[in-house]
Amino acid sequence: MSVHKEVKRITTNTIQEMKHKGEKIAMLTSYDYSMATIVDDGGIDVILVGDSASNVMAGHETTLPITLDQMIYHAASVVRGVKRALVVVDLPFGSYQGNSKEALNSAIRIMKESGAHAVKLEGGAEVRESIERIITAGIPVMGHLGLTPQSIYKFGTYTVRAKEEAEARKLKEDSQVLQEAGCFSVVLEKIPAILAAEVTKSLKIPTIGIGAGQYCDGQVLVINDMIGLTKGFHPRFLRQYLNLYEQIGGAVQEYVRDVKEGSFPSEKEQY
Ligand code: KIV
């Protein structure tokens, strides 16, 4: 008889309990089956199928072009590779801003067609009705405040947000709105660490920061940036754990050399 050790899945409740126990939450993005398997086996708590796929997978300059169908394709591939982590999927630009019915339909498609566990969307008070409607249908929602890349053409730059008092006040109000609307957590992107600390302290739900400092309840990075697959991207908030761009490039050069000189395949590598 084989004995299978049951893997205890991370749920939205788990990550809320982690905040209350003071245990930090580790989140990374993934966009495909192979990477999701590695990230999940590595012990990550939350995998975000981010609309950053638009940048790092498809080569677009912004997150705006990626479609709902494309997000579902990435999300379903990730879900097939994950046994333990909570899988959260971004609602892409244009799939929820119209009205709350559109938002609910998009969230339902993601849950039904990918098998993911929750959705994420950007914005504060202006998306409250959509958040409430999605949650009423039983779908957990993660919020996203600060630098919200789907609004890049409104901001004009990717610089730190909410440095001014008025924007900081609005962000604090929006964080309360997201909590009241029922979000199970909120991403804080590129805001001053001191503001993120204040928001984190004032909320019962966990905050997950990217470029938002050490006081958030958790941290998230784009996996391609974190393992050095992205060429020439070195923002201050990014800790790069590997330089895969160079390592893979080196492997490709070796392979090209081996093929050209006839040393690959060898006798042992053929039938
Ligand atoms: O799309 C994404 O990868 C994100 C993270 C940067 C939080 O939203």
XYZ file of C-alpha atoms and ligand atoms in Angstrom:
279
model
C 0.000 0.000 0.000
C 1.470 3.390 -0.937
C 1.138 6.156 1.626
C 0.514 9.587 0.053
C 1.295 12.533 2.286
C -1.643 14.957 1.907
C -0.497 18.452 0.912
C -2.279 21.077 2.983
C -3.522 23.720 0.548
C -3.123 27.411 1.217
C -6.502 29.156 1.246
C -7.576 32.772 1.616
C -8.230 31.928 5.293
C -4.659 30.636 5.667
C -3.141 33.896 4.505
C -5.453 35.933 6.734
C -4.420 33.760 9.695
C -0.766 34.328 8.735
C -1.233 38.067 9.256
C -2.749 37.485 12.675
C 0.121 35.162 13.656
C 2.709 37.644 12.340
C 3.919 35.148 9.713
C 5.065 36.803 6.469
C 3.339 35.863 3.200
C 5.519 35.028 0.170
C 3.963 35.579 -3.267
C 5.510 35.302 -6.758
C 4.048 35.451 -10.230
C 3.989 32.518 -12.657
C 2.517 32.231 -16.120
C 3.107 28.623 -17.219
C 2.986 25.013 -15.990
C 6.747 24.357 -15.659
C 7.518 27.507 -13.681
C 4.421 27.087 -11.493
C 5.575 23.556 -10.560
C 9.011 24.859 -9.494
C 7.577 27.829 -7.597
C 4.982 25.683 -5.811
C 7.557 23.014 -4.865
C 9.761 25.844 -3.579
C 7.190 26.534 -0.873
C 5.548 29.743 -2.088
C 2.282 30.686 -0.351
C 0.532 32.531 -3.186
C 1.067 32.397 -6.958
C -0.169 35.388 -8.889
C -0.949 34.895 -12.561
C -0.266 38.565 -13.138
C -1.214 40.611 -16.160
C 2.539 41.346 -16.164
C 2.387 38.327 -18.523
C 1.626 41.043 -21.081
C 5.165 42.404 -20.527
C 7.306 39.406 -19.681
C 5.577 36.699 -21.736
C 4.253 38.633 -24.727
C 6.774 41.503 -24.930
C 4.246 44.341 -24.747
C 5.315 47.670 -23.254
C 2.334 47.783 -20.870
C -0.167 45.406 -19.257
C -3.051 46.847 -21.288
C -3.043 44.587 -24.378
C -3.434 41.191 -22.661
C -6.921 39.709 -23.106
C -9.197 37.723 -20.795
C -8.770 34.627 -23.019
C -4.982 34.940 -22.795
C -5.104 35.338 -18.987
C -7.282 32.228 -18.763
C -4.778 30.273 -20.891
C -1.892 31.292 -18.577
C -3.958 30.664 -15.437
C -5.117 27.178 -16.487
C -1.480 26.222 -17.270
C -0.362 27.440 -13.827
C -3.205 25.688 -11.979
C -2.197 22.351 -13.558
C 1.262 22.705 -11.980
C 0.201 23.695 -8.455
C -0.571 21.404 -5.510
C -0.258 23.721 -2.512
C -0.219 27.457 -3.261
C -3.227 29.740 -3.513
C -3.571 30.768 -7.183
C -4.779 34.341 -7.792
C -5.435 35.661 -11.311
C -5.440 39.268 -12.516
C -8.580 40.532 -14.201
C -7.033 42.184 -17.275
C -7.610 45.748 -18.456
C -10.998 46.108 -20.137
C -12.541 43.051 -18.487
C -14.051 44.782 -15.417
C -13.992 48.572 -15.691
C -17.244 48.809 -17.704
C -19.662 47.796 -14.949
C -20.072 45.270 -12.146
C -21.892 42.746 -14.373
C -18.962 42.718 -16.795
C -16.595 42.329 -13.825
C -18.588 39.393 -12.441
C -18.787 37.669 -15.849
C -15.014 38.008 -16.303
C -14.295 36.689 -12.802
C -16.652 33.734 -13.376
C -14.908 32.882 -16.661
C -11.513 32.890 -14.900
C -12.733 30.622 -12.090
C -14.647 28.215 -14.374
C -12.137 27.947 -17.213
C -8.831 27.984 -15.279
C -9.619 26.387 -11.923
C -7.916 29.274 -10.066
C -8.845 30.195 -6.486
C -9.260 33.993 -6.531
C -9.030 37.090 -8.728
C -7.201 40.401 -8.346
C -8.235 43.772 -9.702
C -6.822 47.294 -9.558
C -8.429 50.341 -7.961
C -10.245 51.643 -4.887
C -13.695 53.181 -4.348
C -14.408 53.238 -8.095
C -14.387 49.407 -8.268
C -16.197 48.781 -4.954
C -19.487 47.698 -6.577
C -17.676 45.241 -8.846
C -15.735 43.766 -5.922
C -18.917 43.311 -3.882
C -20.732 41.664 -6.786
C -17.841 39.250 -7.468
C -17.591 38.320 -3.787
C -21.367 37.791 -3.575
C -20.901 35.095 -6.229
C -18.425 33.335 -3.910
C -15.229 34.453 -5.634
C -12.456 35.816 -3.365
C -10.959 39.151 -4.465
C -7.488 40.621 -3.861
C -7.244 44.413 -4.233
C -4.354 46.425 -5.726
C -3.511 50.041 -4.792
C -0.628 52.480 -5.335
C 1.024 52.114 -8.712
C -1.681 50.366 -10.718
C -0.085 49.568 -14.088
C -3.411 49.387 -15.948
C -3.662 53.174 -15.358
C -0.160 53.941 -16.617
C -1.418 56.378 -19.249
C -3.202 58.346 -16.525
C -0.073 58.435 -14.295
C 2.382 58.999 -17.167
C 5.307 57.305 -15.349
C 6.173 54.226 -13.260
C 7.580 56.332 -10.397
C 6.638 55.941 -6.710
C 2.981 56.832 -5.974
C 1.312 58.585 -3.024
C 4.297 60.682 -1.957
C 1.991 63.698 -1.709
C -0.422 64.042 1.224
C -3.622 64.102 -0.864
C -2.799 60.898 -2.761
C -1.624 59.191 0.450
C -4.936 60.114 2.153
C -6.929 58.747 -0.814
C -4.904 55.515 -0.732
C -5.615 55.055 2.997
C -9.342 55.636 2.388
C -9.322 53.226 -0.549
C -7.640 50.526 1.556
C -10.534 50.767 4.042
C -13.047 50.618 1.182
C -11.422 47.423 -0.149
C -11.516 45.844 3.305
C -15.179 46.821 3.826
C -16.064 45.541 0.338
C -14.718 42.132 1.407
C -11.275 41.824 -0.227
C -9.223 39.091 1.482
C -5.948 40.988 0.952
C -4.490 43.924 -0.942
C -1.362 44.481 -3.024
C 0.444 47.783 -2.359
C 2.695 48.690 -5.284
C 5.504 51.273 -5.240
C 4.499 53.526 -2.364
C 6.623 54.903 0.515
C 7.421 52.255 3.163
C 6.083 54.477 5.934
C 2.672 54.783 4.214
C 2.544 51.018 3.576
C 3.322 50.489 7.291
C 0.418 52.740 8.293
C -2.000 50.998 5.929
C -0.806 47.550 7.068
C -1.359 48.466 10.710
C -4.814 49.887 10.082
C -6.145 46.846 8.168
C -7.288 43.437 9.418
C -6.621 41.950 5.968
C -3.020 41.307 4.867
C -1.083 43.719 2.655
C 1.339 42.306 0.096
C 3.949 44.775 -1.088
C 6.027 45.274 -4.205
C 8.306 48.263 -3.798
C 6.326 49.115 -0.649
C 8.908 48.274 2.003
C 9.478 45.855 4.836
C 6.392 46.502 6.966
C 3.847 44.855 4.637
C 2.424 41.494 5.721
C 3.895 39.860 2.623
C 5.975 40.507 -0.486
C 5.481 39.826 -4.184
C 7.887 39.962 -7.127
C 7.555 39.154 -10.814
C 9.353 35.785 -11.130
C 11.101 36.732 -14.395
C 12.662 39.789 -12.703
C 13.549 37.896 -9.524
C 15.472 35.157 -11.376
C 17.121 37.601 -13.787
C 15.349 36.536 -16.979
C 14.419 40.134 -17.748
C 17.296 42.005 -19.397
C 18.336 45.377 -17.981
C 15.529 45.803 -15.388
C 17.053 46.866 -12.062
C 14.609 48.961 -10.021
C 15.602 49.656 -6.409
C 12.903 47.352 -4.971
C 14.011 44.300 -6.945
C 16.229 41.679 -5.307
C 17.592 39.537 -8.165
C 18.384 36.011 -6.901
C 19.809 34.622 -10.166
C 21.053 35.918 -13.480
C 19.334 33.453 -15.791
C 19.612 35.772 -18.771
C 23.390 35.249 -18.688
C 23.243 31.588 -17.688
C 20.753 30.605 -20.390
C 22.600 32.735 -22.932
C 25.820 30.872 -22.032
C 24.091 27.490 -22.406
C 22.742 28.501 -25.820
C 26.240 29.542 -26.951
C 27.650 26.171 -25.824
C 24.868 24.268 -27.624
C 25.430 26.231 -30.854
C 29.170 25.479 -30.613
C 28.569 21.737 -29.948
C 26.158 21.403 -32.896
C 28.418 23.320 -35.278
C 31.546 21.328 -34.365
C 29.636 18.018 -34.467
C 30.203 17.056 -30.794
C 26.439 16.919 -30.144
C 24.925 14.374 -30.284
C 27.625 11.929 -29.199
C 27.405 8.154 -29.615
C 25.824 7.863 -26.172
C 23.141 10.382 -27.133
C 21.880 8.477 -30.179
C 19.932 5.240 -30.865
O 0.774 41.711 -12.765
C 1.544 41.605 -11.806
O 2.576 40.922 -11.869
C 1.210 42.306 -10.579
C 2.241 42.338 -9.502
C 3.322 43.277 -9.852
C 1.647 42.657 -8.174
O 0.146 42.832 -10.457
